[in-house]
mmCIF file with all atom_site columns, C-alpha atoms in Angstrom:
data_model
loop_
_atom_site.group_PDB
_atom_site.id
_atom_site.type_symbol
_atom_site.label_atom_id
_atom_site.label_alt_id
_atom_site.label_comp_id
_atom_site.label_asym_id
_atom_site.label_entity_id
_atom_site.label_seq_id
_atom_site.pdbx_PDB_ins_code
_atom_site.Cartn_x
_atom_site.Cartn_y
_atom_site.Cartn_z
_atom_site.occupancy
_atom_site.B_iso_or_equiv
_atom_site.pdbx_formal_charge
_atom_site.auth_seq_id
_atom_site.auth_comp_id
_atom_site.auth_asym_id
_atom_site.auth_atom_id
_atom_site.pdbx_PDB_model_num
ATOM 1   C CA . MET A 1 1   ? 79.755 84.725  109.615 1.00 0.00 ? 1   MET A CA 1
ATOM 2   C CA . ASN A 1 2   ? 77.524 87.833  108.808 1.00 0.00 ? 2   ASN A CA 1
ATOM 3   C CA . SER A 1 3   ? 79.500 91.019  109.102 1.00 0.00 ? 3   SER A CA 1
ATOM 4   C CA . TRP A 1 4   ? 78.272 94.785  108.995 1.00 0.00 ? 4   TRP A CA 1
ATOM 5   C CA . ARG A 1 5   ? 80.055 97.909  108.237 1.00 0.00 ? 5   ARG A CA 1
ATOM 6   C CA . LEU A 1 6   ? 79.412 99.913  111.530 1.00 0.00 ? 6   LEU A CA 1
ATOM 7   C CA . PHE A 1 7   ? 80.229 103.307 112.861 1.00 0.00 ? 7   PHE A CA 1
ATOM 8   C CA . ILE A 1 8   ? 78.921 105.737 115.813 1.00 0.00 ? 8   ILE A CA 1
ATOM 9   C CA . ALA A 1 9   ? 77.951 109.118 114.976 1.00 0.00 ? 9   ALA A CA 1
ATOM 10  C CA . ILE A 1 10  ? 75.929 112.089 116.231 1.00 0.00 ? 10  ILE A CA 1
ATOM 11  C CA . PRO A 1 11  ? 73.077 112.980 113.835 1.00 0.00 ? 11  PRO A CA 1
ATOM 12  C CA . LEU A 1 12  ? 72.836 116.584 112.381 1.00 0.00 ? 12  LEU A CA 1
ATOM 13  C CA . PRO A 1 13  ? 69.571 118.560 112.453 1.00 0.00 ? 13  PRO A CA 1
ATOM 14  C CA . GLU A 1 14  ? 68.131 119.156 108.932 1.00 0.00 ? 14  GLU A CA 1
ATOM 15  C CA . PRO A 1 15  ? 68.793 122.951 108.782 1.00 0.00 ? 15  PRO A CA 1
ATOM 16  C CA . VAL A 1 16  ? 72.444 122.289 109.542 1.00 0.00 ? 16  VAL A CA 1
ATOM 17  C CA . LYS A 1 17  ? 72.650 119.714 106.721 1.00 0.00 ? 17  LYS A CA 1
ATOM 18  C CA . GLN A 1 18  ? 70.842 122.215 104.271 1.00 0.00 ? 18  GLN A CA 1
ATOM 19  C CA . GLU A 1 19  ? 73.455 124.883 105.071 1.00 0.00 ? 19  GLU A CA 1
ATOM 20  C CA . LEU A 1 20  ? 76.352 122.373 104.580 1.00 0.00 ? 20  LEU A CA 1
ATOM 21  C CA . ALA A 1 21  ? 74.766 121.241 101.334 1.00 0.00 ? 21  ALA A CA 1
ATOM 22  C CA . ARG A 1 22  ? 75.040 124.836 100.051 1.00 0.00 ? 22  ARG A CA 1
ATOM 23  C CA . ALA A 1 23  ? 78.791 124.887 100.960 1.00 0.00 ? 23  ALA A CA 1
ATOM 24  C CA . GLN A 1 24  ? 79.135 121.601 99.432  1.00 0.00 ? 24  GLN A CA 1
ATOM 25  C CA . ASP A 1 25  ? 77.550 122.846 96.245  1.00 0.00 ? 25  ASP A CA 1
ATOM 26  C CA . ALA A 1 26  ? 80.068 125.764 96.002  1.00 0.00 ? 26  ALA A CA 1
ATOM 27  C CA . LEU A 1 27  ? 83.023 123.440 96.496  1.00 0.00 ? 27  LEU A CA 1
ATOM 28  C CA . THR A 1 28  ? 82.014 120.889 94.047  1.00 0.00 ? 28  THR A CA 1
ATOM 29  C CA . HIS A 1 29  ? 81.193 123.651 91.552  1.00 0.00 ? 29  HIS A CA 1
ATOM 30  C CA . ALA A 1 30  ? 84.646 125.115 92.180  1.00 0.00 ? 30  ALA A CA 1
ATOM 31  C CA . ASN A 1 31  ? 86.399 121.723 91.736  1.00 0.00 ? 31  ASN A CA 1
ATOM 32  C CA . SER A 1 32  ? 84.888 118.816 89.770  1.00 0.00 ? 32  SER A CA 1
ATOM 33  C CA . HIS A 1 33  ? 87.051 116.397 91.403  1.00 0.00 ? 33  HIS A CA 1
ATOM 34  C CA . VAL A 1 34  ? 85.318 117.085 94.948  1.00 0.00 ? 34  VAL A CA 1
ATOM 35  C CA . ARG A 1 35  ? 82.764 114.363 95.153  1.00 0.00 ? 35  ARG A CA 1
ATOM 36  C CA . GLY A 1 36  ? 80.050 115.415 97.533  1.00 0.00 ? 36  GLY A CA 1
ATOM 37  C CA . VAL A 1 37  ? 78.455 113.193 100.249 1.00 0.00 ? 37  VAL A CA 1
ATOM 38  C CA . GLY A 1 38  ? 74.842 112.954 100.270 1.00 0.00 ? 38  GLY A CA 1
ATOM 39  C CA . LEU A 1 39  ? 72.786 114.577 102.990 1.00 0.00 ? 39  LEU A CA 1
ATOM 40  C CA . ALA A 1 40  ? 72.383 111.229 104.874 1.00 0.00 ? 40  ALA A CA 1
ATOM 41  C CA . GLY A 1 41  ? 76.113 111.168 104.916 1.00 0.00 ? 41  GLY A CA 1
ATOM 42  C CA . MET A 1 42  ? 76.451 114.200 106.768 1.00 0.00 ? 42  MET A CA 1
ATOM 43  C CA . HIS A 1 43  ? 76.794 113.386 110.518 1.00 0.00 ? 43  HIS A CA 1
ATOM 44  C CA . LEU A 1 44  ? 79.703 113.561 113.273 1.00 0.00 ? 44  LEU A CA 1
ATOM 45  C CA . THR A 1 45  ? 81.470 110.397 113.328 1.00 0.00 ? 45  THR A CA 1
ATOM 46  C CA . VAL A 1 46  ? 82.745 109.511 116.705 1.00 0.00 ? 46  VAL A CA 1
ATOM 47  C CA . LYS A 1 47  ? 83.818 105.984 116.119 1.00 0.00 ? 47  LYS A CA 1
ATOM 48  C CA . PHE A 1 48  ? 84.368 103.846 112.956 1.00 0.00 ? 48  PHE A CA 1
ATOM 49  C CA . PHE A 1 49  ? 84.397 100.015 113.402 1.00 0.00 ? 49  PHE A CA 1
ATOM 50  C CA . GLY A 1 50  ? 84.420 98.884  109.716 1.00 0.00 ? 50  GLY A CA 1
ATOM 51  C CA . ASP A 1 51  ? 83.323 95.467  109.079 1.00 0.00 ? 51  ASP A CA 1
ATOM 52  C CA . THR A 1 52  ? 82.208 93.777  112.397 1.00 0.00 ? 52  THR A CA 1
ATOM 53  C CA . PRO A 1 53  ? 80.585 90.619  113.110 1.00 0.00 ? 53  PRO A CA 1
ATOM 54  C CA . ALA A 1 54  ? 76.827 91.241  113.426 1.00 0.00 ? 54  ALA A CA 1
ATOM 55  C CA . GLU A 1 55  ? 76.558 89.364  116.721 1.00 0.00 ? 55  GLU A CA 1
ATOM 56  C CA . ARG A 1 56  ? 78.741 92.204  118.335 1.00 0.00 ? 56  ARG A CA 1
ATOM 57  C CA . VAL A 1 57  ? 76.090 94.781  117.740 1.00 0.00 ? 57  VAL A CA 1
ATOM 58  C CA . ALA A 1 58  ? 74.398 94.192  121.247 1.00 0.00 ? 58  ALA A CA 1
ATOM 59  C CA . ASP A 1 59  ? 77.794 94.560  122.921 1.00 0.00 ? 59  ASP A CA 1
ATOM 60  C CA . ILE A 1 60  ? 78.579 97.713  120.959 1.00 0.00 ? 60  ILE A CA 1
ATOM 61  C CA . GLY A 1 61  ? 75.021 99.141  121.587 1.00 0.00 ? 61  GLY A CA 1
ATOM 62  C CA . HIS A 1 62  ? 75.229 98.564  125.346 1.00 0.00 ? 62  HIS A CA 1
ATOM 63  C CA . ALA A 1 63  ? 78.595 100.179 125.693 1.00 0.00 ? 63  ALA A CA 1
ATOM 64  C CA . MET A 1 64  ? 77.420 103.162 123.743 1.00 0.00 ? 64  MET A CA 1
ATOM 65  C CA . LYS A 1 65  ? 74.441 103.579 125.979 1.00 0.00 ? 65  LYS A CA 1
ATOM 66  C CA . LEU A 1 66  ? 76.403 103.128 129.140 1.00 0.00 ? 66  LEU A CA 1
ATOM 67  C CA . THR A 1 67  ? 78.639 105.936 127.783 1.00 0.00 ? 67  THR A CA 1
ATOM 68  C CA . ALA A 1 68  ? 75.857 108.327 126.730 1.00 0.00 ? 68  ALA A CA 1
ATOM 69  C CA . ALA A 1 69  ? 74.415 107.934 130.264 1.00 0.00 ? 69  ALA A CA 1
ATOM 70  C CA . THR A 1 70  ? 77.748 109.459 131.571 1.00 0.00 ? 70  THR A CA 1
ATOM 71  C CA . VAL A 1 71  ? 77.124 112.743 129.787 1.00 0.00 ? 71  VAL A CA 1
ATOM 72  C CA . GLU A 1 72  ? 75.916 115.264 132.258 1.00 0.00 ? 72  GLU A CA 1
ATOM 73  C CA . LYS A 1 73  ? 75.158 118.207 130.251 1.00 0.00 ? 73  LYS A CA 1
ATOM 74  C CA . LYS A 1 74  ? 74.023 119.221 126.787 1.00 0.00 ? 74  LYS A CA 1
ATOM 75  C CA . ILE A 1 75  ? 76.741 119.267 124.016 1.00 0.00 ? 75  ILE A CA 1
ATOM 76  C CA . ARG A 1 76  ? 76.132 122.508 122.018 1.00 0.00 ? 76  ARG A CA 1
ATOM 77  C CA . LEU A 1 77  ? 78.161 122.892 118.738 1.00 0.00 ? 77  LEU A CA 1
ATOM 78  C CA . THR A 1 78  ? 78.413 125.055 116.073 1.00 0.00 ? 78  THR A CA 1
ATOM 79  C CA . CYS A 1 79  ? 79.274 123.732 112.603 1.00 0.00 ? 79  CYS A CA 1
ATOM 80  C CA . GLU A 1 80  ? 81.787 126.422 111.100 1.00 0.00 ? 80  GLU A CA 1
ATOM 81  C CA . GLY A 1 81  ? 84.761 126.754 108.658 1.00 0.00 ? 81  GLY A CA 1
ATOM 82  C CA . ILE A 1 82  ? 86.005 124.437 106.038 1.00 0.00 ? 82  ILE A CA 1
ATOM 83  C CA . GLY A 1 83  ? 89.191 122.267 106.047 1.00 0.00 ? 83  GLY A CA 1
ATOM 84  C CA . VAL A 1 84  ? 90.952 119.352 104.347 1.00 0.00 ? 84  VAL A CA 1
ATOM 85  C CA . PHE A 1 85  ? 92.575 116.165 105.435 1.00 0.00 ? 85  PHE A CA 1
ATOM 86  C CA . PRO A 1 86  ? 95.480 115.218 105.324 1.00 0.00 ? 86  PRO A CA 1
ATOM 87  C CA . ASN A 1 87  ? 96.818 118.648 104.075 1.00 0.00 ? 87  ASN A CA 1
ATOM 88  C CA . VAL A 1 88  ? 95.965 121.334 101.641 1.00 0.00 ? 88  VAL A CA 1
ATOM 89  C CA . GLU A 1 89  ? 98.670 120.111 99.168  1.00 0.00 ? 89  GLU A CA 1
ATOM 90  C CA . LYS A 1 90  ? 97.080 116.694 98.974  1.00 0.00 ? 90  LYS A CA 1
ATOM 91  C CA . PRO A 1 91  ? 93.438 116.859 99.942  1.00 0.00 ? 91  PRO A CA 1
ATOM 92  C CA . ARG A 1 92  ? 91.494 113.845 100.064 1.00 0.00 ? 92  ARG A CA 1
ATOM 93  C CA . VAL A 1 93  ? 88.667 114.763 102.703 1.00 0.00 ? 93  VAL A CA 1
ATOM 94  C CA . VAL A 1 94  ? 86.895 118.117 102.648 1.00 0.00 ? 94  VAL A CA 1
ATOM 95  C CA . TRP A 1 95  ? 85.193 118.951 105.910 1.00 0.00 ? 95  TRP A CA 1
ATOM 96  C CA . ALA A 1 96  ? 83.200 121.380 107.994 1.00 0.00 ? 96  ALA A CA 1
ATOM 97  C CA . GLY A 1 97  ? 84.556 121.932 111.375 1.00 0.00 ? 97  GLY A CA 1
ATOM 98  C CA . LEU A 1 98  ? 82.962 122.123 114.730 1.00 0.00 ? 98  LEU A CA 1
ATOM 99  C CA . ARG A 1 99  ? 83.514 124.359 117.817 1.00 0.00 ? 99  ARG A CA 1
ATOM 100 C CA . GLY A 1 100 ? 81.581 124.957 120.960 1.00 0.00 ? 100 GLY A CA 1
ATOM 101 C CA . GLU A 1 101 ? 81.444 122.193 123.658 1.00 0.00 ? 101 GLU A CA 1
ATOM 102 C CA . THR A 1 102 ? 84.203 120.371 121.956 1.00 0.00 ? 102 THR A CA 1
ATOM 103 C CA . ALA A 1 103 ? 86.034 119.646 125.359 1.00 0.00 ? 103 ALA A CA 1
ATOM 104 C CA . VAL A 1 104 ? 82.892 117.864 126.694 1.00 0.00 ? 104 VAL A CA 1
ATOM 105 C CA . LEU A 1 105 ? 82.515 116.054 123.213 1.00 0.00 ? 105 LEU A CA 1
ATOM 106 C CA . GLU A 1 106 ? 86.195 114.916 123.440 1.00 0.00 ? 106 GLU A CA 1
ATOM 107 C CA . GLN A 1 107 ? 85.727 113.691 126.931 1.00 0.00 ? 107 GLN A CA 1
ATOM 108 C CA . MET A 1 108 ? 82.672 111.588 125.847 1.00 0.00 ? 108 MET A CA 1
ATOM 109 C CA . VAL A 1 109 ? 84.603 110.281 122.797 1.00 0.00 ? 109 VAL A CA 1
ATOM 110 C CA . GLN A 1 110 ? 87.526 109.110 125.180 1.00 0.00 ? 110 GLN A CA 1
ATOM 111 C CA . ARG A 1 111 ? 85.069 107.410 127.487 1.00 0.00 ? 111 ARG A CA 1
ATOM 112 C CA . LEU A 1 112 ? 83.451 105.665 124.286 1.00 0.00 ? 112 LEU A CA 1
ATOM 113 C CA . GLU A 1 113 ? 86.854 104.696 123.197 1.00 0.00 ? 113 GLU A CA 1
ATOM 114 C CA . LEU A 1 114 ? 87.671 103.194 126.491 1.00 0.00 ? 114 LEU A CA 1
ATOM 115 C CA . ALA A 1 115 ? 84.336 101.433 126.641 1.00 0.00 ? 115 ALA A CA 1
ATOM 116 C CA . MET A 1 116 ? 84.856 99.807  123.298 1.00 0.00 ? 116 MET A CA 1
ATOM 117 C CA . GLU A 1 117 ? 88.360 98.928  124.121 1.00 0.00 ? 117 GLU A CA 1
ATOM 118 C CA . THR A 1 118 ? 87.020 97.076  127.108 1.00 0.00 ? 118 THR A CA 1
ATOM 119 C CA . ILE A 1 119 ? 84.847 94.892  124.880 1.00 0.00 ? 119 ILE A CA 1
ATOM 120 C CA . GLY A 1 120 ? 87.578 94.089  122.588 1.00 0.00 ? 120 GLY A CA 1
ATOM 121 C CA . PHE A 1 121 ? 87.815 97.053  119.950 1.00 0.00 ? 121 PHE A CA 1
ATOM 122 C CA . ALA A 1 122 ? 91.091 98.670  119.062 1.00 0.00 ? 122 ALA A CA 1
ATOM 123 C CA . ARG A 1 123 ? 91.309 102.292 120.119 1.00 0.00 ? 123 ARG A CA 1
ATOM 124 C CA . GLU A 1 124 ? 91.500 104.888 117.494 1.00 0.00 ? 124 GLU A CA 1
ATOM 125 C CA . GLU A 1 125 ? 95.388 105.874 117.043 1.00 0.00 ? 125 GLU A CA 1
ATOM 126 C CA . ARG A 1 126 ? 94.462 109.348 115.453 1.00 0.00 ? 126 ARG A CA 1
ATOM 127 C CA . PRO A 1 127 ? 93.754 112.226 117.431 1.00 0.00 ? 127 PRO A CA 1
ATOM 128 C CA . PHE A 1 128 ? 89.790 113.050 117.460 1.00 0.00 ? 128 PHE A CA 1
ATOM 129 C CA . HIS A 1 129 ? 89.110 115.820 115.307 1.00 0.00 ? 129 HIS A CA 1
ATOM 130 C CA . PRO A 1 130 ? 85.321 116.885 115.159 1.00 0.00 ? 130 PRO A CA 1
ATOM 131 C CA . HIS A 1 131 ? 84.291 117.404 111.578 1.00 0.00 ? 131 HIS A CA 1
ATOM 132 C CA . VAL A 1 132 ? 81.390 116.764 109.230 1.00 0.00 ? 132 VAL A CA 1
ATOM 133 C CA . THR A 1 133 ? 82.853 115.174 105.839 1.00 0.00 ? 133 THR A CA 1
ATOM 134 C CA . LEU A 1 134 ? 81.381 117.075 102.865 1.00 0.00 ? 134 LEU A CA 1
ATOM 135 C CA . GLY A 1 135 ? 83.256 115.602 100.128 1.00 0.00 ? 135 GLY A CA 1
ATOM 136 C CA . ARG A 1 136 ? 86.200 113.300 99.245  1.00 0.00 ? 136 ARG A CA 1
ATOM 137 C CA . MET A 1 137 ? 88.798 113.686 96.308  1.00 0.00 ? 137 MET A CA 1
ATOM 138 C CA . LYS A 1 138 ? 90.486 110.999 94.667  1.00 0.00 ? 138 LYS A CA 1
ATOM 139 C CA . LEU A 1 139 ? 92.900 113.237 92.521  1.00 0.00 ? 139 LEU A CA 1
ATOM 140 C CA . PRO A 1 140 ? 94.102 116.260 94.027  1.00 0.00 ? 140 PRO A CA 1
ATOM 141 C CA . LYS A 1 141 ? 93.640 118.593 90.877  1.00 0.00 ? 141 LYS A CA 1
ATOM 142 C CA . GLN A 1 142 ? 92.401 122.263 90.338  1.00 0.00 ? 142 GLN A CA 1
ATOM 143 C CA . LEU A 1 143 ? 93.652 123.080 93.883  1.00 0.00 ? 143 LEU A CA 1
ATOM 144 C CA . GLY A 1 144 ? 93.646 126.625 93.281  1.00 0.00 ? 144 GLY A CA 1
ATOM 145 C CA . SER A 1 145 ? 89.856 126.826 92.678  1.00 0.00 ? 145 SER A CA 1
ATOM 146 C CA . LEU A 1 146 ? 89.240 124.466 95.644  1.00 0.00 ? 146 LEU A CA 1
ATOM 147 C CA . HIS A 1 147 ? 91.336 126.826 97.904  1.00 0.00 ? 147 HIS A CA 1
ATOM 148 C CA . LYS A 1 148 ? 89.536 129.906 96.512  1.00 0.00 ? 148 LYS A CA 1
ATOM 149 C CA . ALA A 1 149 ? 86.100 128.329 97.356  1.00 0.00 ? 149 ALA A CA 1
ATOM 150 C CA . MET A 1 150 ? 87.307 127.348 100.751 1.00 0.00 ? 150 MET A CA 1
ATOM 151 C CA . HIS A 1 151 ? 88.522 130.820 101.398 1.00 0.00 ? 151 HIS A CA 1
ATOM 152 C CA . GLN A 1 152 ? 85.259 132.204 100.434 1.00 0.00 ? 152 GLN A CA 1
ATOM 153 C CA . LEU A 1 153 ? 83.499 129.863 103.133 1.00 0.00 ? 153 LEU A CA 1
ATOM 154 C CA . GLU A 1 154 ? 86.271 130.560 105.756 1.00 0.00 ? 154 GLU A CA 1
ATOM 155 C CA . GLY A 1 155 ? 84.709 131.504 109.150 1.00 0.00 ? 155 GLY A CA 1
ATOM 156 C CA . ARG A 1 156 ? 81.212 130.962 107.793 1.00 0.00 ? 156 ARG A CA 1
ATOM 157 C CA . SER A 1 157 ? 78.804 129.315 110.408 1.00 0.00 ? 157 SER A CA 1
ATOM 158 C CA . PHE A 1 158 ? 76.475 126.589 109.201 1.00 0.00 ? 158 PHE A CA 1
ATOM 159 C CA . GLY A 1 159 ? 74.321 126.363 112.255 1.00 0.00 ? 159 GLY A CA 1
ATOM 160 C CA . GLU A 1 160 ? 74.215 125.543 115.944 1.00 0.00 ? 160 GLU A CA 1
ATOM 161 C CA . PHE A 1 161 ? 72.855 122.382 117.350 1.00 0.00 ? 161 PHE A CA 1
ATOM 162 C CA . ASP A 1 162 ? 72.816 120.215 120.566 1.00 0.00 ? 162 ASP A CA 1
ATOM 163 C CA . ALA A 1 163 ? 74.182 116.732 120.182 1.00 0.00 ? 163 ALA A CA 1
ATOM 164 C CA . GLU A 1 164 ? 70.902 114.769 120.851 1.00 0.00 ? 164 GLU A CA 1
ATOM 165 C CA . ALA A 1 165 ? 71.999 111.100 120.512 1.00 0.00 ? 165 ALA A CA 1
ATOM 166 C CA . LEU A 1 166 ? 74.774 108.657 119.686 1.00 0.00 ? 166 LEU A CA 1
ATOM 167 C CA . ILE A 1 167 ? 73.604 106.481 116.795 1.00 0.00 ? 167 ILE A CA 1
ATOM 168 C CA . LEU A 1 168 ? 75.129 103.191 115.738 1.00 0.00 ? 168 LEU A CA 1
ATOM 169 C CA . TYR A 1 169 ? 74.850 103.112 112.125 1.00 0.00 ? 169 TYR A CA 1
ATOM 170 C CA . ARG A 1 170 ? 75.159 100.238 109.553 1.00 0.00 ? 170 ARG A CA 1
ATOM 171 C CA . SER A 1 171 ? 76.669 101.547 106.362 1.00 0.00 ? 171 SER A CA 1
ATOM 172 C CA . ASP A 1 172 ? 76.117 99.550  103.070 1.00 0.00 ? 172 ASP A CA 1
ATOM 173 C CA . LEU A 1 173 ? 78.010 100.615 100.216 1.00 0.00 ? 173 LEU A CA 1
ATOM 174 C CA . LEU A 1 174 ? 75.977 100.533 97.150  1.00 0.00 ? 174 LEU A CA 1
ATOM 175 C CA . PRO A 1 175 ? 76.838 101.622 93.345  1.00 0.00 ? 175 PRO A CA 1
ATOM 176 C CA . SER A 1 176 ? 74.479 104.628 94.003  1.00 0.00 ? 176 SER A CA 1
ATOM 177 C CA . GLY A 1 177 ? 76.310 105.581 97.288  1.00 0.00 ? 177 GLY A CA 1
ATOM 178 C CA . ALA A 1 178 ? 76.392 104.558 100.878 1.00 0.00 ? 178 ALA A CA 1
ATOM 179 C CA . ARG A 1 179 ? 73.117 103.714 102.575 1.00 0.00 ? 179 ARG A CA 1
ATOM 180 C CA . TYR A 1 180 ? 72.694 104.314 106.306 1.00 0.00 ? 180 TYR A CA 1
ATOM 181 C CA . THR A 1 181 ? 70.535 102.403 108.715 1.00 0.00 ? 181 THR A CA 1
ATOM 182 C CA . VAL A 1 182 ? 70.158 103.188 112.274 1.00 0.00 ? 182 VAL A CA 1
ATOM 183 C CA . VAL A 1 183 ? 70.823 100.134 114.465 1.00 0.00 ? 183 VAL A CA 1
ATOM 184 C CA . GLU A 1 184 ? 70.860 101.516 118.051 1.00 0.00 ? 184 GLU A CA 1
ATOM 185 C CA . ARG A 1 185 ? 70.158 104.916 119.435 1.00 0.00 ? 185 ARG A CA 1
ATOM 186 C CA . ALA A 1 186 ? 71.481 106.369 122.746 1.00 0.00 ? 186 ALA A CA 1
ATOM 187 C CA . PRO A 1 187 ? 69.938 109.682 123.712 1.00 0.00 ? 187 PRO A CA 1
ATOM 188 C CA . LEU A 1 188 ? 72.196 112.491 125.124 1.00 0.00 ? 188 LEU A CA 1
ATOM 189 C CA . PRO A 1 189 ? 70.977 115.036 127.729 1.00 0.00 ? 189 PRO A CA 1
#
């Protein structure tokens, strides 16, 4: 059985990615333990499936398109601020936050979760926290320098954008990093 590593995300426009890359540079220079994601890895993930049988792609794509069709207005977002998961004492993921039409975004994500649950996929147990991953840390070291860099980026806007589509991506993990391939696309208003 052929399986693909899949997730659904909202792509970011290039100018926002470029601004995020500048912030990422500041963070990775401040702390050598932060491993930045490439520009292709900068997106707003709304549903992660992991390894999924390839024959489920059509079902996922159909449910994703039905969900996108329920969105009645543009979802305008601003990429702003820096944070970490799970916490500042043991950061593993460094991210940029999102604000703006987040209530509309969260309603769409809830409908997407329900649609995926209907076709047999488990609902995400953690609450949805809209963010763009900038980097990951395996070892939480040199935290003072990381916190200082985060403080310098606090409240900074990395740009506004309209969520234009839901994209079903295939992610292939390679020694050189993840490679993302668009599998299905569902436009948003």
